[in-house]
PDB file of C-alpha atoms and ligand atoms in Angstrom:
ATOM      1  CA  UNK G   1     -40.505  46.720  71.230  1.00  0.00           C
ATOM      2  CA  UNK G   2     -39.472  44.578  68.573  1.00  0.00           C
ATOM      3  CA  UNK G   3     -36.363  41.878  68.831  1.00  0.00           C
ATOM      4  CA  UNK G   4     -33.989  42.560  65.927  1.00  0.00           C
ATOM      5  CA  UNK G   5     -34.683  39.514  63.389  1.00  0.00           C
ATOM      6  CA  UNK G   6     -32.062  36.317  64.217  1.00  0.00           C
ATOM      7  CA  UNK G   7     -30.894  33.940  61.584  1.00  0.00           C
ATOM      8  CA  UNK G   8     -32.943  30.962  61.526  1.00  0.00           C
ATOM      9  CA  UNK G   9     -29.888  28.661  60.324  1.00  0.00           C
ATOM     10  CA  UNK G  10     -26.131  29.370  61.017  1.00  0.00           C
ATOM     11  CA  UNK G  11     -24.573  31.753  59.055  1.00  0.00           C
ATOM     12  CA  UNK G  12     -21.904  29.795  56.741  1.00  0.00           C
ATOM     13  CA  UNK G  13     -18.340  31.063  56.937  1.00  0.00           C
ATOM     14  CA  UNK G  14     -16.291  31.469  53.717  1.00  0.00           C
ATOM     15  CA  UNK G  15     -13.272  29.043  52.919  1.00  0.00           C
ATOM     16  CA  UNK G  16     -10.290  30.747  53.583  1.00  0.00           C
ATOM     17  CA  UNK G  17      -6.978  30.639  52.036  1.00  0.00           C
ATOM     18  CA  UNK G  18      -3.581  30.761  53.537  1.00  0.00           C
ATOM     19  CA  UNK G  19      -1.210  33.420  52.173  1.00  0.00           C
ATOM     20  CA  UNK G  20       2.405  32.915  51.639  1.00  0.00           C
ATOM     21  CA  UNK G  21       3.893  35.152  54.041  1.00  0.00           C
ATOM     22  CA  UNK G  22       0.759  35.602  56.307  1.00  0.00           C
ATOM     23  CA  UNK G  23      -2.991  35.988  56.068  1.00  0.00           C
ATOM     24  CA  UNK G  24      -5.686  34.923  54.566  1.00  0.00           C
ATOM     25  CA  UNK G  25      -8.193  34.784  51.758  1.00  0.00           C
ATOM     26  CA  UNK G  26     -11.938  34.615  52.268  1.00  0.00           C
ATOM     27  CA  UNK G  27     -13.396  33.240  48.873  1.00  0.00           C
ATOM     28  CA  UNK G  28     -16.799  35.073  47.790  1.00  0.00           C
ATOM     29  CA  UNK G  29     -17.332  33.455  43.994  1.00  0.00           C
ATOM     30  CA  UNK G  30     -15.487  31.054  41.939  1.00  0.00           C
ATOM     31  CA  UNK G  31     -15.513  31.402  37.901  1.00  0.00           C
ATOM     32  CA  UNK G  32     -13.912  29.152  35.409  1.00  0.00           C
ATOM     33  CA  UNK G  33     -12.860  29.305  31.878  1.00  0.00           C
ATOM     34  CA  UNK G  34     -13.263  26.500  29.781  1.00  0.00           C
ATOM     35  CA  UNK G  35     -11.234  25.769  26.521  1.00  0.00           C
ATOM     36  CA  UNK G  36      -8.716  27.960  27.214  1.00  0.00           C
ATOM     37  CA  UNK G  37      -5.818  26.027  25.895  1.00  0.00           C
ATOM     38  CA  UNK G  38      -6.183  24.692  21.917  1.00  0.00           C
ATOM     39  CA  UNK G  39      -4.752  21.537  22.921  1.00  0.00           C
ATOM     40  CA  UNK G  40      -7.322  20.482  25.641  1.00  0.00           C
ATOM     41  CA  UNK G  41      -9.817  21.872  23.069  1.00  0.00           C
ATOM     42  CA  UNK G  42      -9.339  19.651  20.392  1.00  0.00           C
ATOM     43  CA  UNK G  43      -9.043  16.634  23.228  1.00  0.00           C
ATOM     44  CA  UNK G  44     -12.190  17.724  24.250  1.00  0.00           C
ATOM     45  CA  UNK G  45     -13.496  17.112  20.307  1.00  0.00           C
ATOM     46  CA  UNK G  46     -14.333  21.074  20.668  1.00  0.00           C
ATOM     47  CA  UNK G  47     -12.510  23.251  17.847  1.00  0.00           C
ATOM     48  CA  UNK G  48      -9.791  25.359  18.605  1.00  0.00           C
ATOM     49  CA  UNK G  49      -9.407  28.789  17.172  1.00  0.00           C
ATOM     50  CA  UNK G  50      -7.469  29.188  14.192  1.00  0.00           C
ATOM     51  CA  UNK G  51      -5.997  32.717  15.717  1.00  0.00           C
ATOM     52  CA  UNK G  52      -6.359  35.071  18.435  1.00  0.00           C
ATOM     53  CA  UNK G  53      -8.936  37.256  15.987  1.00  0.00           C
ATOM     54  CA  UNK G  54     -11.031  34.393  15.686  1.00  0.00           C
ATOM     55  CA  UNK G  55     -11.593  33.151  19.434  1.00  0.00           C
ATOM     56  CA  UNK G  56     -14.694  34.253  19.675  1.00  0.00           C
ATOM     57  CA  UNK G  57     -15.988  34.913  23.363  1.00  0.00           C
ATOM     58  CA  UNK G  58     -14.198  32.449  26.500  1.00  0.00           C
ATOM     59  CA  UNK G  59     -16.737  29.941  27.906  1.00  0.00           C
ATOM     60  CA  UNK G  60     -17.360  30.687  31.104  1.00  0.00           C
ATOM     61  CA  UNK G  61     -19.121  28.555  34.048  1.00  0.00           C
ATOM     62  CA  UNK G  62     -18.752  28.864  37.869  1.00  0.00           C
ATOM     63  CA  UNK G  63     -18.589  26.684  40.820  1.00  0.00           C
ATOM     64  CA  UNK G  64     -20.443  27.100  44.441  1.00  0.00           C
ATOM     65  CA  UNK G  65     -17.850  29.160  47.082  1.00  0.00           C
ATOM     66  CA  UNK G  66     -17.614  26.291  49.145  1.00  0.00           C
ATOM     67  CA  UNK G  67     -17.078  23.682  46.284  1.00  0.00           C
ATOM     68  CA  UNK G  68     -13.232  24.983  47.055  1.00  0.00           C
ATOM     69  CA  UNK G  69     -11.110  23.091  49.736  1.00  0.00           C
ATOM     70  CA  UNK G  70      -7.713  23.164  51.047  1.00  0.00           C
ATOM     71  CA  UNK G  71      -6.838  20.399  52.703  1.00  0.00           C
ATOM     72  CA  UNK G  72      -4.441  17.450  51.220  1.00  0.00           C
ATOM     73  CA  UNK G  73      -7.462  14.946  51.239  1.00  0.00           C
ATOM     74  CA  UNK G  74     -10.670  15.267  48.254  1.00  0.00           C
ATOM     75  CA  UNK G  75     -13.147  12.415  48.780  1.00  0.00           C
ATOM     76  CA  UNK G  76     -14.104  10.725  45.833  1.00  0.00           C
ATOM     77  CA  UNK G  77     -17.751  11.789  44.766  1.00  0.00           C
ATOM     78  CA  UNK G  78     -20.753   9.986  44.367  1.00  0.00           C
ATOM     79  CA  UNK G  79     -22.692   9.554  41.281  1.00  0.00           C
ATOM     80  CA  UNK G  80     -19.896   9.540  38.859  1.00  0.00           C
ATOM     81  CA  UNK G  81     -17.707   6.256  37.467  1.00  0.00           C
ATOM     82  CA  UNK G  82     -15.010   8.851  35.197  1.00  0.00           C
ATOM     83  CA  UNK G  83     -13.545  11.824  37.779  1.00  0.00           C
ATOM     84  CA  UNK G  84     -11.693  13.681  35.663  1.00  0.00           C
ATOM     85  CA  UNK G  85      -8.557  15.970  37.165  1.00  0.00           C
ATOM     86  CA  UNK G  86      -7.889  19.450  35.042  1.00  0.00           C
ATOM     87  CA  UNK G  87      -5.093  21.154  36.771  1.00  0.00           C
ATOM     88  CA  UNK G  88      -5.376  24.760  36.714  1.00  0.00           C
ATOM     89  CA  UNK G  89      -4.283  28.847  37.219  1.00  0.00           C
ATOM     90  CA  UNK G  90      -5.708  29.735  39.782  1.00  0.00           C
ATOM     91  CA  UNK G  91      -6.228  34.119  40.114  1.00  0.00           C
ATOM     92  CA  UNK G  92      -7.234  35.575  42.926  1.00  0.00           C
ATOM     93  CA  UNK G  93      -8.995  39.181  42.820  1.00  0.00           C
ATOM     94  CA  UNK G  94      -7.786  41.646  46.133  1.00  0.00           C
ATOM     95  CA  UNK G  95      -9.871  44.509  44.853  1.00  0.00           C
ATOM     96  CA  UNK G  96     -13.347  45.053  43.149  1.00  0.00           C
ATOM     97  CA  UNK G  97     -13.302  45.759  40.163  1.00  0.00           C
ATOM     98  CA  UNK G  98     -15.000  49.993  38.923  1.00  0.00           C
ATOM     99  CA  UNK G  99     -18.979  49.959  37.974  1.00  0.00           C
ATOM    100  CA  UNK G 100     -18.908  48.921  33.896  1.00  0.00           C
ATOM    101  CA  UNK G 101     -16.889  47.034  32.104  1.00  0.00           C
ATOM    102  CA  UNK G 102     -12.713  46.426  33.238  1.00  0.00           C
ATOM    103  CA  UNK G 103     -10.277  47.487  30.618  1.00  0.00           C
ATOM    104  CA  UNK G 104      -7.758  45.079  29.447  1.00  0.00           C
ATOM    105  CA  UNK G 105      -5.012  47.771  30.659  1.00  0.00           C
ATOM    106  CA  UNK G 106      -6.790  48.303  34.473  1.00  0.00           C
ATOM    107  CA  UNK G 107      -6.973  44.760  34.957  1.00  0.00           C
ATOM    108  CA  UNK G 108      -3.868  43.660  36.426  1.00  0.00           C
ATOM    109  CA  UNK G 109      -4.248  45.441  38.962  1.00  0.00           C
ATOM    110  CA  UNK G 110      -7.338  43.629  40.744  1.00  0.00           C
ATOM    111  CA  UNK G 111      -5.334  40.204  41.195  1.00  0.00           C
ATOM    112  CA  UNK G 112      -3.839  39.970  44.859  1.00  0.00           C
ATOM    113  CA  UNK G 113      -1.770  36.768  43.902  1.00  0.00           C
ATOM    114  CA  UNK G 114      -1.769  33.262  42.191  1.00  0.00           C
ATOM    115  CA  UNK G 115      -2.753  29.485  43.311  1.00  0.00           C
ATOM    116  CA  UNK G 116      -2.913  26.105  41.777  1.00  0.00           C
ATOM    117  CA  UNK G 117      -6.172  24.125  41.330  1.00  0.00           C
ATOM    118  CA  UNK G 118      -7.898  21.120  40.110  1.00  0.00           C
ATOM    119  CA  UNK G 119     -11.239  21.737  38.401  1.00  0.00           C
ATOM    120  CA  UNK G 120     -12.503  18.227  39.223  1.00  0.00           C
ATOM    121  CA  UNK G 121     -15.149  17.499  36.882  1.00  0.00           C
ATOM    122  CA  UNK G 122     -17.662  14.500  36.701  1.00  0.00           C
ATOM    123  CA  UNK G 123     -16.739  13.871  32.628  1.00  0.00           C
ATOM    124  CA  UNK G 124     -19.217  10.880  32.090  1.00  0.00           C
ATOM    125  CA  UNK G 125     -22.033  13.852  33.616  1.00  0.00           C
ATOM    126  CA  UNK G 126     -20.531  16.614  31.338  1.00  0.00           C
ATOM    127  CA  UNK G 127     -21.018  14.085  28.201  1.00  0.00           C
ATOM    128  CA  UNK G 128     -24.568  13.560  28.996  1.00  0.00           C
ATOM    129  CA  UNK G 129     -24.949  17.372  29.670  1.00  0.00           C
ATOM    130  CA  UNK G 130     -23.111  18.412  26.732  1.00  0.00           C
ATOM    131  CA  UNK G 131     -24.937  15.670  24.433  1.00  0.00           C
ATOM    132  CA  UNK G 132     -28.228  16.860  25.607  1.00  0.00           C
ATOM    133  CA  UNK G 133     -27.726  20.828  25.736  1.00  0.00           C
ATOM    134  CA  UNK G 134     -28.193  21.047  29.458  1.00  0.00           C
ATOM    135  CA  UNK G 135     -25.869  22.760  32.416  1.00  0.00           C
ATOM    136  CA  UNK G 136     -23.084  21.690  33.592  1.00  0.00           C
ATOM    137  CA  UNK G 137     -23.073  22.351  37.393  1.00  0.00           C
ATOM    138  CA  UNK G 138     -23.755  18.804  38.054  1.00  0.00           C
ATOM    139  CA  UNK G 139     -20.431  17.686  36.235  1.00  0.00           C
ATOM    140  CA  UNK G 140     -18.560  20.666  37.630  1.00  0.00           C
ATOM    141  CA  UNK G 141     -20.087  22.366  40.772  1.00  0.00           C
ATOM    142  CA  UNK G 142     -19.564  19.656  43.055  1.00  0.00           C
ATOM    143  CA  UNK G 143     -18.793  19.191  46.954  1.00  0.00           C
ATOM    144  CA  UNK G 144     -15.002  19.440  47.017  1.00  0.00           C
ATOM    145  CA  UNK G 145     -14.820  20.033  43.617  1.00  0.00           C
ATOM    146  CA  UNK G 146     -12.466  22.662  44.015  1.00  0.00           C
ATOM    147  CA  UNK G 147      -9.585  21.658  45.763  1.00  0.00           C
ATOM    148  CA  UNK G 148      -6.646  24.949  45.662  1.00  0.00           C
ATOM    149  CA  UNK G 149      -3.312  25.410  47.176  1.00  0.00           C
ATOM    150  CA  UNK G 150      -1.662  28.276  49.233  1.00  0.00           C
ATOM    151  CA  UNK G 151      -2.082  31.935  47.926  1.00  0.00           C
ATOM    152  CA  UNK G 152       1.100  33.579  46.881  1.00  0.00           C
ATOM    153  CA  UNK G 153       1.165  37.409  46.373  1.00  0.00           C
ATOM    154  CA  UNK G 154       1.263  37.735  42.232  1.00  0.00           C
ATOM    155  CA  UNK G 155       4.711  39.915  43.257  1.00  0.00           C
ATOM    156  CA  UNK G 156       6.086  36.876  44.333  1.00  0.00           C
ATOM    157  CA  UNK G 157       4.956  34.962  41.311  1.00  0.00           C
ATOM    158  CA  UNK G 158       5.957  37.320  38.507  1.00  0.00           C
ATOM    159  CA  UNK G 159       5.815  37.303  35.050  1.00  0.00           C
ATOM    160  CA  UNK G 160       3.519  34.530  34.216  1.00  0.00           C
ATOM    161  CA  UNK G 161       3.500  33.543  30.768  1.00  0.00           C
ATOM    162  CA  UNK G 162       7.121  32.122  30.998  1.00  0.00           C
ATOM    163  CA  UNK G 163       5.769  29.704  33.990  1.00  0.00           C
ATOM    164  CA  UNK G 164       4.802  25.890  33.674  1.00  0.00           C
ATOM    165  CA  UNK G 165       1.604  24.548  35.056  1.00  0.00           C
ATOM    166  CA  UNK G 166       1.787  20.268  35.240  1.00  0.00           C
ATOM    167  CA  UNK G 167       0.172  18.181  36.714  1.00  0.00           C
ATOM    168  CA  UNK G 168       1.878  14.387  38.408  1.00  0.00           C
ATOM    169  CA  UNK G 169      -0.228  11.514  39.339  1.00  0.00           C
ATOM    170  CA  UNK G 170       1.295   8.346  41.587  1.00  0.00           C
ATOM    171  CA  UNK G 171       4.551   9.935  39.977  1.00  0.00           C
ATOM    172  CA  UNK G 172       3.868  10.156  36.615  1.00  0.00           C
ATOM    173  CA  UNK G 173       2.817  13.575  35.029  1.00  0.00           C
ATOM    174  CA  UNK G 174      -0.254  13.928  32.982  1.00  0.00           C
ATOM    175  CA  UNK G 175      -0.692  17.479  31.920  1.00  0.00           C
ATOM    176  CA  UNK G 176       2.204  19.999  31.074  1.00  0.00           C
ATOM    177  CA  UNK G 177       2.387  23.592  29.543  1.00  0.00           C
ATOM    178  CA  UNK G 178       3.784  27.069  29.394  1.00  0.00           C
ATOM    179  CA  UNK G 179       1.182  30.103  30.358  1.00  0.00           C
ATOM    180  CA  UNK G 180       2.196  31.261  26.955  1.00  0.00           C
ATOM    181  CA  UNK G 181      -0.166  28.402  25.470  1.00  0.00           C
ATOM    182  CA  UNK G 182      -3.485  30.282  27.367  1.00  0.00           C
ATOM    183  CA  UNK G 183      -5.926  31.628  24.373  1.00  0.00           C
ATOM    184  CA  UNK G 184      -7.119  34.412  27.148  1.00  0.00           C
ATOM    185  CA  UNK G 185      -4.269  35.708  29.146  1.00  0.00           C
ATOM    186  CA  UNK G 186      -5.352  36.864  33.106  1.00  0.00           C
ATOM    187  CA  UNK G 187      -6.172  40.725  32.310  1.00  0.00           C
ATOM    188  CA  UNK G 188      -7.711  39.619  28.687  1.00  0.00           C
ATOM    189  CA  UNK G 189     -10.250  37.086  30.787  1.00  0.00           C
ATOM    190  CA  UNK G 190     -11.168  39.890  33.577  1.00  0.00           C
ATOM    191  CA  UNK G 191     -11.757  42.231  31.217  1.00  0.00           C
ATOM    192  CA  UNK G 192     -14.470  39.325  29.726  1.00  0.00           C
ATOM    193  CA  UNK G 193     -16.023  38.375  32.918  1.00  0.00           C
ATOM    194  CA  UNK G 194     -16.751  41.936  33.848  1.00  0.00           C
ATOM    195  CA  UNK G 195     -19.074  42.464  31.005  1.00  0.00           C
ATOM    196  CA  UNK G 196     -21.045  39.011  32.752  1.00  0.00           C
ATOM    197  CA  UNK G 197     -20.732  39.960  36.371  1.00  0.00           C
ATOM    198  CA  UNK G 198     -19.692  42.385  39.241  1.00  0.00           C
ATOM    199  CA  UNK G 199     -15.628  41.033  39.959  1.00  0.00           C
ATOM    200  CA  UNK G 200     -14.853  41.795  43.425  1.00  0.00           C
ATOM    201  CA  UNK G 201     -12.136  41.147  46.208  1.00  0.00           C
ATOM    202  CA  UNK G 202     -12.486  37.160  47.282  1.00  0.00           C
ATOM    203  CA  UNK G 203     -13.582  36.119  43.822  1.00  0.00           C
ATOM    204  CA  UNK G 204     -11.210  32.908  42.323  1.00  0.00           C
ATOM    205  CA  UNK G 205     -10.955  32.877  38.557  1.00  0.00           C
ATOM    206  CA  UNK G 206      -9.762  29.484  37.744  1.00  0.00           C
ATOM    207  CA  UNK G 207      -7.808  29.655  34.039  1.00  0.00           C
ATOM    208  CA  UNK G 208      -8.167  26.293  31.955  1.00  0.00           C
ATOM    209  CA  UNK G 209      -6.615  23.334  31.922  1.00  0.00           C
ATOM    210  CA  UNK G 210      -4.033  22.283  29.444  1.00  0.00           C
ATOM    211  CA  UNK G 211      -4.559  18.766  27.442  1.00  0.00           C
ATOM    212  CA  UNK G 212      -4.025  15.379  29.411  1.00  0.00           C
ATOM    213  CA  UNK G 213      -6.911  15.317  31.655  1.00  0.00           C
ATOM    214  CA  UNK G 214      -7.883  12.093  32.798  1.00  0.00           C
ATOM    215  CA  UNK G 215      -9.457   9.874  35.285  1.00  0.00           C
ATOM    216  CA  UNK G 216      -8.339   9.800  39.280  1.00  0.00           C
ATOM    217  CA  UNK G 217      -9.401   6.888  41.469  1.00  0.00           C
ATOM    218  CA  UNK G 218      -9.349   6.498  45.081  1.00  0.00           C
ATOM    219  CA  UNK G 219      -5.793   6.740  46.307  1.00  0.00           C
ATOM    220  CA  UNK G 220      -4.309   8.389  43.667  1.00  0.00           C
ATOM    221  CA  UNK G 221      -2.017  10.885  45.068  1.00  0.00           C
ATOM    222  CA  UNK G 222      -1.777  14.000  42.839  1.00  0.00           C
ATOM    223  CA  UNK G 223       0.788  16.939  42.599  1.00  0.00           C
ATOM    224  CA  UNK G 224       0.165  20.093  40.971  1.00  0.00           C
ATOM    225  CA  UNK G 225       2.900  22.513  39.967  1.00  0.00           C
ATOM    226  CA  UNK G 226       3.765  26.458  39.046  1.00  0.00           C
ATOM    227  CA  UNK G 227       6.882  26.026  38.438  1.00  0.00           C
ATOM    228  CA  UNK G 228       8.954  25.709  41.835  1.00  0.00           C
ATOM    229  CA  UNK G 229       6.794  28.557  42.727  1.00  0.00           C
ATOM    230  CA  UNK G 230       3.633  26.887  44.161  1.00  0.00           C
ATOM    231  CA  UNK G 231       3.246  23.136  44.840  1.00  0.00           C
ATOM    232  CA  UNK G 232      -0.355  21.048  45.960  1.00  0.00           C
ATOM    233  CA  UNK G 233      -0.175  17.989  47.436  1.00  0.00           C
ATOM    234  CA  UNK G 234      -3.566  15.656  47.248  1.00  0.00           C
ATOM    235  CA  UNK G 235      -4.780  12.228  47.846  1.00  0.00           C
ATOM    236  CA  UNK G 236      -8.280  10.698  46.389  1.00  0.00           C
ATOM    237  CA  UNK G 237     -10.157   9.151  49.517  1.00  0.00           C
ATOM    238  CA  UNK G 238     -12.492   6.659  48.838  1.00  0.00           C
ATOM    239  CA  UNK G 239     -16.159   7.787  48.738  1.00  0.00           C
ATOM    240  CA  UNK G 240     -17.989   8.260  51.999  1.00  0.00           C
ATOM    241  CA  UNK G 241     -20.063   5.673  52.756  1.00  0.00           C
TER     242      UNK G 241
HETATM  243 MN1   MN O   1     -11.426  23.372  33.652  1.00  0.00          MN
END
């Protein structure tokens, strides 16, 4: 008789999300849009499109599950001297999405609800990656590089479009904008990322950041906003030593 095969090395547990309300919200894969508002675009020295015919595809990269954290603490990381914040939409998919590719119409329905993030991104490492052709997952796929707030139902968020996303830093804010200012609204970038990849429930989509990012340093305290709708509190620790 033969012993069913054990795991050699613990299993890993998904990060979890707390729901508004009650629950949570075991992450399976995290995707991110870049240059998905024209004014971070041009900051960025990238071009923005001149209209919604000619923006081309989204550019798309994605971070490691457990890159996202929820506590009110994100260490510093190593092997960067210019941490960048870009606050973000966060979407959250309840449902998986049919076999093929999601219409823009059947879309909406997938998200279960709406967070706020910071796509912390190693910007000196994205220069040298972008100057040289290469990846990006060192500037962007980081340990705790994905620090998100509580999950609220997208009921309870309604129409987004209207709603502000900012970003505050030791009090002052940095970023600022309207959802109306996205190049690829929520069902318009679902409807892309299906043609890529599988979507199912658990997967994070996080939107874009608007223009303003900048550099954090240990012990910068940061608050990121939807409106009076959704609210994350951090603090930069100092790198562990
Ligand atoms: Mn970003």
């Amino acid at each position: 008789m033969t012993e069913p095969a054990r795991d050699v090395v613990p299993a890993i547990e998904p990060v979890r999300l707390s729901v508004r309300g009650g629950g949570r919200f075991p992450v399976r894969r995290v995707y991110c849009v870049g240059r998905n508002f024209a004014d971070h675009a041009k900051e960025m020295g990238a071009e923005a499109p001149a209209s919604k015919a000619a923006r081309g595809v989204p550019v798309f990269f994605a971070k490691p599950a457990d890159a996202v954290v929820t506590g009110d603490a994100v260490p510093y990381p190593g092997a960067t001297q210019d941490l960048h914040h870009e606050v973000e939409l966060v979407v959250a998919l309840g449902a998986d999405a049919p076999a093929g590719v999601l219409d823009v119409e059947d879309a909406q329905a997938l998200v279960f609800g709406y967070t706020v993030g910071l796509d912390l991104t190693r910007r000196d490492l994205q220069a040298v990656a972008k100057a040289r052709g290469l990846p990006w997952d060192i500037a962007k796929g980081f340990d705790a590089s994905a620090p998100v707030g509580e999950l609220v139902r997208a009921a309870d968020v309604g129409t987004l479009a209207p709603r502000a996303l900012s970003l505050e830093v030791n009090g002052e804010r940095r970023q600022s904008s309207t959802l109306y200012q996205l190049i690829w609204d929520v069902p318009e970038i679902l409807h892309e990322l299906s043609k890529l990849f599988a979507l199912r429930a658990g997967d994070l989509v996080f939107m874009g950041t608007p223009a303003g990012v900048a550099a954090l340093q240990p012990g910068d305290r940061c608050i990121a906003r939807l409106d009076d709708v959704i609210e994350l509190h951090l603090r930069i620790t100092p790198p562990p030593v």
